[in-house]
PDB file of C-alpha atoms and ligand atoms in Angstrom:
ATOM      1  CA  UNK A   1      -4.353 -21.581 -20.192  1.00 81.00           C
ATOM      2  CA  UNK A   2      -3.838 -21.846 -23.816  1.00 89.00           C
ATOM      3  CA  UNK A   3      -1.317 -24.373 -24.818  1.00 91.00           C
ATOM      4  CA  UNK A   4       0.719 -21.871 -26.932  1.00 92.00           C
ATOM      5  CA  UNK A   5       1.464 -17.991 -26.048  1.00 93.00           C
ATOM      6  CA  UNK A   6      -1.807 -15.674 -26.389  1.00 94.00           C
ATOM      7  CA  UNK A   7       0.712 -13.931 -29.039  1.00 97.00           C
ATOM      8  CA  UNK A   8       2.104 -16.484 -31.244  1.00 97.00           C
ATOM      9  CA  UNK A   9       1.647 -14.317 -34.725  1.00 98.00           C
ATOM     10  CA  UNK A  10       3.233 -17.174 -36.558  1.00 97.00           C
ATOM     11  CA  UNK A  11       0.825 -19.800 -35.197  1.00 98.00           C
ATOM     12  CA  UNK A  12      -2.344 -17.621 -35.446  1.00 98.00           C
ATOM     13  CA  UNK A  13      -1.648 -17.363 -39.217  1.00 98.00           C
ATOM     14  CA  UNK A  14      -0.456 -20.723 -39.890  1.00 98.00           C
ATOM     15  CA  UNK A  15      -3.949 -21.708 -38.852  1.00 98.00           C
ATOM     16  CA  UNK A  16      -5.721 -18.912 -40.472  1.00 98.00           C
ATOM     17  CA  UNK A  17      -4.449 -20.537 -43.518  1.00 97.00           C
ATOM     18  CA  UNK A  18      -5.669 -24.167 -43.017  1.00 97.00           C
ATOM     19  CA  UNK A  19      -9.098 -23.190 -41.764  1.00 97.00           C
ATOM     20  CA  UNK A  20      -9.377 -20.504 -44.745  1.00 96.00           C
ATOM     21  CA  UNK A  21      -8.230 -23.766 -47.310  1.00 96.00           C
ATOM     22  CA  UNK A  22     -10.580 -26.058 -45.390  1.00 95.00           C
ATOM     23  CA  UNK A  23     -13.526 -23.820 -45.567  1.00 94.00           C
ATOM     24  CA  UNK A  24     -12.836 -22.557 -49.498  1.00 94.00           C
ATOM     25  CA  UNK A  25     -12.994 -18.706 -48.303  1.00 96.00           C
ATOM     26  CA  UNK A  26      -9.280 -16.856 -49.679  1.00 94.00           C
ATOM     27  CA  UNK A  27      -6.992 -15.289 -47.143  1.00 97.00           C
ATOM     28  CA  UNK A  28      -5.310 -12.028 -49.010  1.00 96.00           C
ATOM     29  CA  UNK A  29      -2.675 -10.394 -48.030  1.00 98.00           C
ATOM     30  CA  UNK A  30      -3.955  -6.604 -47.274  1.00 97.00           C
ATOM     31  CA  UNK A  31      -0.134  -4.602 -46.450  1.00 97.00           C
ATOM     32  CA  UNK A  32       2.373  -5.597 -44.373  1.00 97.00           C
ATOM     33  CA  UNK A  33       3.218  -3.585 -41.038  1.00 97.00           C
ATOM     34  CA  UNK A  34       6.282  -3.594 -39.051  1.00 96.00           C
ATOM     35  CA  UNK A  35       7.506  -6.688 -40.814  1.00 96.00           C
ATOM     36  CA  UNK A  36       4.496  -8.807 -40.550  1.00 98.00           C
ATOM     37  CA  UNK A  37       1.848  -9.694 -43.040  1.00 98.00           C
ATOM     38  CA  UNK A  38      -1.650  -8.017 -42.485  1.00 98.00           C
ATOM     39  CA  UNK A  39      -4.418 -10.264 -44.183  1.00 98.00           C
ATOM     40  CA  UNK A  40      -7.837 -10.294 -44.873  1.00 98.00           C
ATOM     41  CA  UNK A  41     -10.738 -12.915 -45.000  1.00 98.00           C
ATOM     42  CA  UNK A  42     -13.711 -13.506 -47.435  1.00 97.00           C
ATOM     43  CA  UNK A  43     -15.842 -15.512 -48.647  1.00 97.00           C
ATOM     44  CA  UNK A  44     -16.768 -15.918 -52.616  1.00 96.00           C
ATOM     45  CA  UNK A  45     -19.900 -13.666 -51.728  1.00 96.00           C
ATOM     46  CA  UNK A  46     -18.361 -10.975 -50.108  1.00 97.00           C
ATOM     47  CA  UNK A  47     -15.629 -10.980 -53.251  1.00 96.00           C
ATOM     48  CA  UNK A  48     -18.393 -10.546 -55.568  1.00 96.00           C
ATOM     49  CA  UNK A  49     -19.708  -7.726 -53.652  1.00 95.00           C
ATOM     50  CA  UNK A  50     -23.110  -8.959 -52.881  1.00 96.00           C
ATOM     51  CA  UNK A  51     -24.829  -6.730 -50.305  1.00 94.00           C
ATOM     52  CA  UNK A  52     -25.617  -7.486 -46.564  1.00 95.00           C
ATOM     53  CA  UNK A  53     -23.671 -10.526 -44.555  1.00 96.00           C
ATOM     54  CA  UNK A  54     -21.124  -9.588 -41.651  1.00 98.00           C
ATOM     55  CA  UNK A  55     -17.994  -7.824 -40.927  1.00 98.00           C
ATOM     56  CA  UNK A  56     -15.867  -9.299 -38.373  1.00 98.00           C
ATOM     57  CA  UNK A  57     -12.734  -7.783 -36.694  1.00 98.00           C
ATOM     58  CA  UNK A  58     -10.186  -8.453 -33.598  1.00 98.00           C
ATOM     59  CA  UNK A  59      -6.478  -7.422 -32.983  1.00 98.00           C
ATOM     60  CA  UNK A  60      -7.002  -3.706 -33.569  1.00 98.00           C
ATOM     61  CA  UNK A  61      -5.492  -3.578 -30.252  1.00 98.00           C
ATOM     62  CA  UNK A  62      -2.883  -5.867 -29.363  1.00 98.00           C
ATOM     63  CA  UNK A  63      -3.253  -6.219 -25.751  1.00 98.00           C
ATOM     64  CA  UNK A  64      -6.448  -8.197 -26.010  1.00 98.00           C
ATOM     65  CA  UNK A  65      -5.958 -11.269 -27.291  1.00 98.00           C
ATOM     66  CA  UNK A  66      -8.647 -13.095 -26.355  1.00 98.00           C
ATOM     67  CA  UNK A  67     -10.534 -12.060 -29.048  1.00 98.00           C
ATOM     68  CA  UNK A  68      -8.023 -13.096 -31.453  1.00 98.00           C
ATOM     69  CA  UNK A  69      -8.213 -17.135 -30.777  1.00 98.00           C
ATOM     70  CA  UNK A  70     -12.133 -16.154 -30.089  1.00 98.00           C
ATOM     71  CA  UNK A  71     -12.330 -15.595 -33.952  1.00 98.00           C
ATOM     72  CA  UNK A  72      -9.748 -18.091 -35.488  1.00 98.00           C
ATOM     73  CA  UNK A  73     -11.697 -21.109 -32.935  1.00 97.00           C
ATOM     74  CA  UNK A  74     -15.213 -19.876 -34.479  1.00 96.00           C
ATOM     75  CA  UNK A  75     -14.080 -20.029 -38.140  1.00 96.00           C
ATOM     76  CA  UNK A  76     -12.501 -23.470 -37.285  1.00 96.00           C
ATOM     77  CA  UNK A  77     -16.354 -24.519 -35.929  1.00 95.00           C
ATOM     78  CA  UNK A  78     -17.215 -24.228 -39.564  1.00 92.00           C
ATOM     79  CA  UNK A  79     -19.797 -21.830 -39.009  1.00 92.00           C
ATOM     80  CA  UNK A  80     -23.107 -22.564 -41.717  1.00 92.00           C
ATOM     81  CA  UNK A  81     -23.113 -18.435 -42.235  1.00 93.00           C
ATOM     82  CA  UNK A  82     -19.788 -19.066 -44.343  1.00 93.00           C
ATOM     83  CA  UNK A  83     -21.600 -20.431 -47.082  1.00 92.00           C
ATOM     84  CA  UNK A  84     -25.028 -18.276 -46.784  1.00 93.00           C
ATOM     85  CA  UNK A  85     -24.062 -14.907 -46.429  1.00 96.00           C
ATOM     86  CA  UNK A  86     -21.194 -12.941 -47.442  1.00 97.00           C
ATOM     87  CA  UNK A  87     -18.109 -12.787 -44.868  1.00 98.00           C
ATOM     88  CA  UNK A  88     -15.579 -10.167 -44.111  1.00 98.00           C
ATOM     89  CA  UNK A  89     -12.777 -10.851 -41.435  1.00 98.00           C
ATOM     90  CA  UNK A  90     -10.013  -9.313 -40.171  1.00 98.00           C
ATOM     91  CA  UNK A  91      -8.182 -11.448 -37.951  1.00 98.00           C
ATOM     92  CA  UNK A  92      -5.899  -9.345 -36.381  1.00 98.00           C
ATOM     93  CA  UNK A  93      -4.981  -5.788 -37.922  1.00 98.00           C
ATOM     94  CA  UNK A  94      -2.252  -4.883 -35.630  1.00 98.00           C
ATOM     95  CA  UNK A  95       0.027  -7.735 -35.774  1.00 98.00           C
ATOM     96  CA  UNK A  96       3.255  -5.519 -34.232  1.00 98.00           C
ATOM     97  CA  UNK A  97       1.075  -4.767 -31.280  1.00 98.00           C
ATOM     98  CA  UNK A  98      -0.427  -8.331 -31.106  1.00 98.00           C
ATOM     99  CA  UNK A  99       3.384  -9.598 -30.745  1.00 98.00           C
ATOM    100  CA  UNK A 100       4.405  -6.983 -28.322  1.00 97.00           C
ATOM    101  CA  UNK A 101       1.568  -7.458 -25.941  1.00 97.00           C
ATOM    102  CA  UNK A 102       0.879  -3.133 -26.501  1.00 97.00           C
ATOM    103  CA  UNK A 103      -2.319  -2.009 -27.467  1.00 97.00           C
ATOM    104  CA  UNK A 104      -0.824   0.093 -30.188  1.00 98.00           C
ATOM    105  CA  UNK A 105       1.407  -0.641 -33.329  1.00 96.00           C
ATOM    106  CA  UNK A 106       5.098  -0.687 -33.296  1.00 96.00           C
ATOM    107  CA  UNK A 107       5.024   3.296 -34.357  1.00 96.00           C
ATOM    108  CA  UNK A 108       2.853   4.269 -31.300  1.00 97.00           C
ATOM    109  CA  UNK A 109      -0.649   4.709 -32.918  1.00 96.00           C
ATOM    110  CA  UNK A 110      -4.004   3.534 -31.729  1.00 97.00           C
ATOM    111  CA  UNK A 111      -5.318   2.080 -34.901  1.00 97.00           C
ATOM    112  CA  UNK A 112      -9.402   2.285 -33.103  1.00 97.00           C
ATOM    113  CA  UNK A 113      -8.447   6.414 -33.183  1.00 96.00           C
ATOM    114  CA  UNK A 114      -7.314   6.402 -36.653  1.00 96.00           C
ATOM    115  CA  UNK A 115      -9.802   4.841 -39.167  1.00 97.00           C
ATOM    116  CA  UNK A 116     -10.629   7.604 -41.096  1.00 96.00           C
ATOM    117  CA  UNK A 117      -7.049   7.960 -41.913  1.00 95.00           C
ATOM    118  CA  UNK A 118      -6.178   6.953 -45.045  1.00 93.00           C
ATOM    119  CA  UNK A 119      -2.438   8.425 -44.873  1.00 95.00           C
ATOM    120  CA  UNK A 120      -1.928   5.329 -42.624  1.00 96.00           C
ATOM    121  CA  UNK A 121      -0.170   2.746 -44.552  1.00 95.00           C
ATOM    122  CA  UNK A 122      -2.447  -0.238 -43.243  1.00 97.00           C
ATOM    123  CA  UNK A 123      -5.662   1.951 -42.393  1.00 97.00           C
ATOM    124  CA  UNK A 124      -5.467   3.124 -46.485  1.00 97.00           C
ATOM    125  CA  UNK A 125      -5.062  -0.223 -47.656  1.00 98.00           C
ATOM    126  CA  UNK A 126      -8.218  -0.978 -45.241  1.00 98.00           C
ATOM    127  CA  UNK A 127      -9.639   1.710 -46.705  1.00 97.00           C
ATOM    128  CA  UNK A 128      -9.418   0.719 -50.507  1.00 97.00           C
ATOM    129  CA  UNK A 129     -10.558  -2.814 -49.287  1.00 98.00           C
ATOM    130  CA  UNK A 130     -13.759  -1.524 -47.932  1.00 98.00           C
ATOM    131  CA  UNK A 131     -14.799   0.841 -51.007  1.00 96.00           C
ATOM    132  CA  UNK A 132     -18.209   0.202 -52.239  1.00 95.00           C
ATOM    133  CA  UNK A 133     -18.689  -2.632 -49.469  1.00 97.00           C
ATOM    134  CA  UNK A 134     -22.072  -2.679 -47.681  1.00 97.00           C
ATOM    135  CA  UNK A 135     -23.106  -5.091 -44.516  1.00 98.00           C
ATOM    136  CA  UNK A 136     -25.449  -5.883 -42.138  1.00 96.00           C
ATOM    137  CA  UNK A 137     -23.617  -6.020 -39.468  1.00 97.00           C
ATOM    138  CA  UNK A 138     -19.833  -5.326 -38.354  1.00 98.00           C
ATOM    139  CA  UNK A 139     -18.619  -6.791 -34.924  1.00 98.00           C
ATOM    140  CA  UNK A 140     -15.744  -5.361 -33.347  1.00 98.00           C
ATOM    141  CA  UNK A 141     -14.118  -7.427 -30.803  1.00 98.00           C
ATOM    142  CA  UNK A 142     -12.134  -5.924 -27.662  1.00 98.00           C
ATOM    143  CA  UNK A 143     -10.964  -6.259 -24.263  1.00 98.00           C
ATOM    144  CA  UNK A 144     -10.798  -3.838 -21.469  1.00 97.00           C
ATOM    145  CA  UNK A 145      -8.216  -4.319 -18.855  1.00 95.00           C
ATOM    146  CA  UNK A 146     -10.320  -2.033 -16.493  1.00 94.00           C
ATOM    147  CA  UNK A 147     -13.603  -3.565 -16.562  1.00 95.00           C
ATOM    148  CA  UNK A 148     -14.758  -5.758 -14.012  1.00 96.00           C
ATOM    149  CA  UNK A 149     -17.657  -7.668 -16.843  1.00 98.00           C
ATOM    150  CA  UNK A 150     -18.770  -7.753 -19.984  1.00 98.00           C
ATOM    151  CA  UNK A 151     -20.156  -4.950 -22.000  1.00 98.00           C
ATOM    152  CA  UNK A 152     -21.307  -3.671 -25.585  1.00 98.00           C
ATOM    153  CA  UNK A 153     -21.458  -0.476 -27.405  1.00 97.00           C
ATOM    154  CA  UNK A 154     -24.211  -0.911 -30.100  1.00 97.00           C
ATOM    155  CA  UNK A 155     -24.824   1.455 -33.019  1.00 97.00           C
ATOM    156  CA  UNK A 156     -27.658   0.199 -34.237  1.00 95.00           C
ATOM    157  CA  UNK A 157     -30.470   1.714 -37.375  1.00 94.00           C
ATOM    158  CA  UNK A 158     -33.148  -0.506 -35.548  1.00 89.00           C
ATOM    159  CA  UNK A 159     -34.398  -2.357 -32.197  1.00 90.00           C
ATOM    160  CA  UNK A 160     -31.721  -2.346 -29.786  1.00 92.00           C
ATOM    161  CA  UNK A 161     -30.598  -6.415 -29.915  1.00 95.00           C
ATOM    162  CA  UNK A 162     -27.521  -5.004 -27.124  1.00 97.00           C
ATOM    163  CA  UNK A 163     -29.682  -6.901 -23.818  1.00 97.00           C
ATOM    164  CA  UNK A 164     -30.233 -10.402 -25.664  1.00 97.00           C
ATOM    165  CA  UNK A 165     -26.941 -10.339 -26.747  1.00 98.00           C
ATOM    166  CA  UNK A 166     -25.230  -9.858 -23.273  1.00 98.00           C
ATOM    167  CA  UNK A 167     -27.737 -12.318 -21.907  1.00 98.00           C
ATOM    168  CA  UNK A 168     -26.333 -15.034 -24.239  1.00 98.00           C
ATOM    169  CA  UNK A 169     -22.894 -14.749 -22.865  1.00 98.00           C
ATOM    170  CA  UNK A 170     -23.245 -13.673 -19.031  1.00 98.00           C
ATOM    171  CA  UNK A 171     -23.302 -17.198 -18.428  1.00 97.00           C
ATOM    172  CA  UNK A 172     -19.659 -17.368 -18.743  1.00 98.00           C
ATOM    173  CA  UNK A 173     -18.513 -14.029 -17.530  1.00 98.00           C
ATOM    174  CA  UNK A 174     -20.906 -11.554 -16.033  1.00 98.00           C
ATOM    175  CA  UNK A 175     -21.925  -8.155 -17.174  1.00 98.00           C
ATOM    176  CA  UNK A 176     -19.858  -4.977 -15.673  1.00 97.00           C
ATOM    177  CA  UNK A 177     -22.039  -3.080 -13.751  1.00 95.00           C
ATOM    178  CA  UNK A 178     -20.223   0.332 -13.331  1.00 94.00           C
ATOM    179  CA  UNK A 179     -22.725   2.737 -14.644  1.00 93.00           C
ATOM    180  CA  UNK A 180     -19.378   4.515 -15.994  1.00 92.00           C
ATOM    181  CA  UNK A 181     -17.088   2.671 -18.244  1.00 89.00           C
ATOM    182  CA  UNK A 182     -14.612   4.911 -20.132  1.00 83.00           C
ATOM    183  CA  UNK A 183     -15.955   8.090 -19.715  1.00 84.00           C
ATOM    184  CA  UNK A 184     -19.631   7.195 -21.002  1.00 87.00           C
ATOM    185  CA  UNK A 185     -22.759   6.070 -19.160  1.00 91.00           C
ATOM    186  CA  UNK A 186     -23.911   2.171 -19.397  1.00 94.00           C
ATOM    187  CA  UNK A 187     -26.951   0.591 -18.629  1.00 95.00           C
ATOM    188  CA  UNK A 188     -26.533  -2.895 -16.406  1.00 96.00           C
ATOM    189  CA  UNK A 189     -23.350  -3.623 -19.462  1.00 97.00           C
ATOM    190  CA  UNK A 190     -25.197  -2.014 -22.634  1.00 97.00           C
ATOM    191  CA  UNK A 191     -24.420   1.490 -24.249  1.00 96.00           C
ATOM    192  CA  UNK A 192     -26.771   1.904 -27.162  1.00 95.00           C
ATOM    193  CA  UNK A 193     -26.558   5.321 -29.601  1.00 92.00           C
ATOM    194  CA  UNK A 194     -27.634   5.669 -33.602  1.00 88.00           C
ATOM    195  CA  UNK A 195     -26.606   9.625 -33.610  1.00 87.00           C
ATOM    196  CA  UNK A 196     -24.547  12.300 -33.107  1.00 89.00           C
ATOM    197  CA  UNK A 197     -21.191  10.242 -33.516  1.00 93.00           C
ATOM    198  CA  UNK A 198     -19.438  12.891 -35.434  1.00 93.00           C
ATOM    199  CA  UNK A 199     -19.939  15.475 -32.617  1.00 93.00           C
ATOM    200  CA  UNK A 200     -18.824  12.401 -30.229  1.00 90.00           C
ATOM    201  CA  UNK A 201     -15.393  11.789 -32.524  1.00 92.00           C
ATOM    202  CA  UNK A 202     -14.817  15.295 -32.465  1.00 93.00           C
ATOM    203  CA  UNK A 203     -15.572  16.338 -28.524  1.00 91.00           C
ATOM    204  CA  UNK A 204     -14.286  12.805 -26.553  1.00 87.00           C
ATOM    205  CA  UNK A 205     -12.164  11.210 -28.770  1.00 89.00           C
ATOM    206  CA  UNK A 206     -10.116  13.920 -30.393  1.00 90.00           C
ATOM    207  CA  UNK A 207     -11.317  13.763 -34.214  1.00 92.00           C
ATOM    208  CA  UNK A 208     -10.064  10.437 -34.395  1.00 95.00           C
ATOM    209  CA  UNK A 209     -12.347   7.427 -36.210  1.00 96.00           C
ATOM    210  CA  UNK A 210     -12.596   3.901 -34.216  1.00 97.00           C
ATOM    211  CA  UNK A 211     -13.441   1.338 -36.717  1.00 98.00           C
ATOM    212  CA  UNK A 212     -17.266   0.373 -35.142  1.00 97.00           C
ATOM    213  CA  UNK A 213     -17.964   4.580 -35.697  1.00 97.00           C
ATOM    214  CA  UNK A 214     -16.789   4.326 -38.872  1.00 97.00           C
ATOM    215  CA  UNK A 215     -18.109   0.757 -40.142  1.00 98.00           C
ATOM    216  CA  UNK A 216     -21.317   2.123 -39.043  1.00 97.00           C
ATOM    217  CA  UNK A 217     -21.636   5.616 -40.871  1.00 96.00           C
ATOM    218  CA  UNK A 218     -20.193   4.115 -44.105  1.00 96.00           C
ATOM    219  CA  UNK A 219     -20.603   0.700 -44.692  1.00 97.00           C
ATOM    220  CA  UNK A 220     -22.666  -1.345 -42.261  1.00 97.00           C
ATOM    221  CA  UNK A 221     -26.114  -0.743 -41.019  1.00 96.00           C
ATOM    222  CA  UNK A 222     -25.583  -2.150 -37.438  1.00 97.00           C
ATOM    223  CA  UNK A 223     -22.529  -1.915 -35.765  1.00 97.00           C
ATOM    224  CA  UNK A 224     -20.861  -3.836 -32.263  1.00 98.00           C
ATOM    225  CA  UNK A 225     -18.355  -3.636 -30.367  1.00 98.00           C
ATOM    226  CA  UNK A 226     -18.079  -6.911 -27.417  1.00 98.00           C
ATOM    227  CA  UNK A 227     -15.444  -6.258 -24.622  1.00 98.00           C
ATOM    228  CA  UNK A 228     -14.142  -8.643 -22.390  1.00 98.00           C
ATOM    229  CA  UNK A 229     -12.248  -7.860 -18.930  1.00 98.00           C
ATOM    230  CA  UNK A 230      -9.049  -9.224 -19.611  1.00 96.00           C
ATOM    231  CA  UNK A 231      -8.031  -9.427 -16.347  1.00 95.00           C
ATOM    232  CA  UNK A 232     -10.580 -12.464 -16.196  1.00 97.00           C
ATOM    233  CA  UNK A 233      -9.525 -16.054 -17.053  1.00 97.00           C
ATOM    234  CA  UNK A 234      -8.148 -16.571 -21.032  1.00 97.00           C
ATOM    235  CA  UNK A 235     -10.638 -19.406 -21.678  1.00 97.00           C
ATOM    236  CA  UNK A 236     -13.908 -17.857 -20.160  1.00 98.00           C
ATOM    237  CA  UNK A 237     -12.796 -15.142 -22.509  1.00 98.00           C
ATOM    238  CA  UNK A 238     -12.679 -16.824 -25.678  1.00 98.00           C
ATOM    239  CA  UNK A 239     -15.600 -18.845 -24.488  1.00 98.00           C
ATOM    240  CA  UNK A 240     -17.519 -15.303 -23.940  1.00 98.00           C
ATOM    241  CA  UNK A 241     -16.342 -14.262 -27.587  1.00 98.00           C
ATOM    242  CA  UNK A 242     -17.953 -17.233 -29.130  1.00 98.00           C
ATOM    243  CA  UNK A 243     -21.127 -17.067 -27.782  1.00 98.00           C
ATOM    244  CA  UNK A 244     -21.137 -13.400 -28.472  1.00 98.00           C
ATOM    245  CA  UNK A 245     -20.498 -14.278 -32.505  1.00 98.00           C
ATOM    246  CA  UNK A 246     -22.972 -17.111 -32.174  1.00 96.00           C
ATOM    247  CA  UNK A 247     -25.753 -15.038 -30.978  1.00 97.00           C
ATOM    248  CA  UNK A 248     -24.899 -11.799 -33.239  1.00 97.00           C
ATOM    249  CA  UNK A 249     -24.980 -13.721 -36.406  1.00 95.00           C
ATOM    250  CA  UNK A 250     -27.451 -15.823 -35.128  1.00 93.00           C
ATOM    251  CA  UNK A 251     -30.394 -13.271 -36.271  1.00 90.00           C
ATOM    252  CA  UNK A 252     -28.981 -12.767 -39.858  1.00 89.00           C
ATOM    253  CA  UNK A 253     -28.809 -16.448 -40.446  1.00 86.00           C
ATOM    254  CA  UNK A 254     -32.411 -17.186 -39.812  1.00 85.00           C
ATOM    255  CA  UNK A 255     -33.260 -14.135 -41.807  1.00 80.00           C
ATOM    256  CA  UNK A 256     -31.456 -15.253 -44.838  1.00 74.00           C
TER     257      UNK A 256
HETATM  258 ZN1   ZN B   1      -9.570  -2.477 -27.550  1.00 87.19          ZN
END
């Protein structure tokens, strides 16, 4: 158990702002939604637009909150990538949901179907933030209250990274091994595609964008998306978020 509610909003950003003073990276405020503040992290790299680095994202749905903490407890490690490469977070885009417990927002929309929408108040104000942006590598973090394990959809422009990547967290919670998840087929936790998303978007998820599809066609060459069971223990899943973020960024630090 956590020693505060998984959905303490107030909490979550009260230490988003210490850790963001402590590590010298700026906290903006992107909109505000449902009467809480949406913000933004990056560092001074990623402010002066320099190319590459990581995009990092949880709370698009606010039923999973593991991921949330997962993030916040990383960026408290003081993580050495801060100051190498630039750094793009969102800590938790769907703050109404994230207080409610619901996986969508307080108006009934599924934020991971609506990322190419820029008539959405907070997915156009996403949207401006992004222009002209370009990274590595964007990590989207989720939970699935179906799944029995751990699994990963990878889009990925070169060698699949998706096995070694599951491997570093299995340890703490094992991999699902439905050959099924969602409507798709996996491979012992690992989905891997580089094409065809549109057709994808358009047949099985009704035209609607999630924001991995669409970090990956526009502005980041590899593209993640980590899902916990989240019927599983809250620490093992927090535990299984971190290693996932310390193995994916693990790669880009040694090559920078
Ligand atoms: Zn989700």
């Amino acid at each position: 158990m956590l020693p505060h509610s998984g959905h303490d909003y107030t909490l979550l950003i009260r230490r988003w702002k210490a850790v963001a003073e402590r590590a010298g990276v700026e906290l903006r405020l992107l909109n505000e939604t449902g009467g809480y503040p949406v913000f933004v992290v990056e560092n001074e790299q990623a402010a002066a637009r320099e190319p590459g680095g990581i995009y990092l994202s949880a709370g698009v749905h606010g039923d999973e909150c593991a991921p949330v903490w997962a993030l916040l407890q990383w960026m408290e490690s003081d993580p050495e990538i801060l100051r190498r490469l630039p750094v793009v977070i969102f800590p938790c885009i769907n703050p109404s949901g994230f207080v409610e417990n619901t996986r969508r927002d307080h108006e009934g929309i599924d934020l991971n179907r609506c990322f190419e929408n820029n008539a959405h108040h907070v997915i156009g104000s996403w949207q401006t933030f992004m222009e002209g942006r370009q990274f590595d590598l964007a990590l989207n973090l989720h939970e699935d209250y179906d799944a029995g394990g751990i699994y990963l959809y990878e889009l990925a422009r070169e060698d699949s990274k998706g096995n070694e990547l599951l491997s570093a967290c299995e340890k703490i919670i094992p991999r699902e091994t439905a050959s099924t998840v969602d409507g798709s087929d996996f491979n012992n936790g690992l989905l891997t595609r580089s094409g065809d998303l549109e057709r994808l978007v358009e047949e099985e998820l009704g035209g609607g964008y999630p924001e991995a599809i669409l970090l990956f066609l526009r502005y980041s060459r590899n593209s993640y998306t980590f899902e916990t069971p989240s019927e599983f223990d809250l620490i093992r899943r927090i535990e299984a978020h971190q290693a996932f973020l310390e193995a994916a960024t693990k790669p880009l630090m040694e090559s920078a």
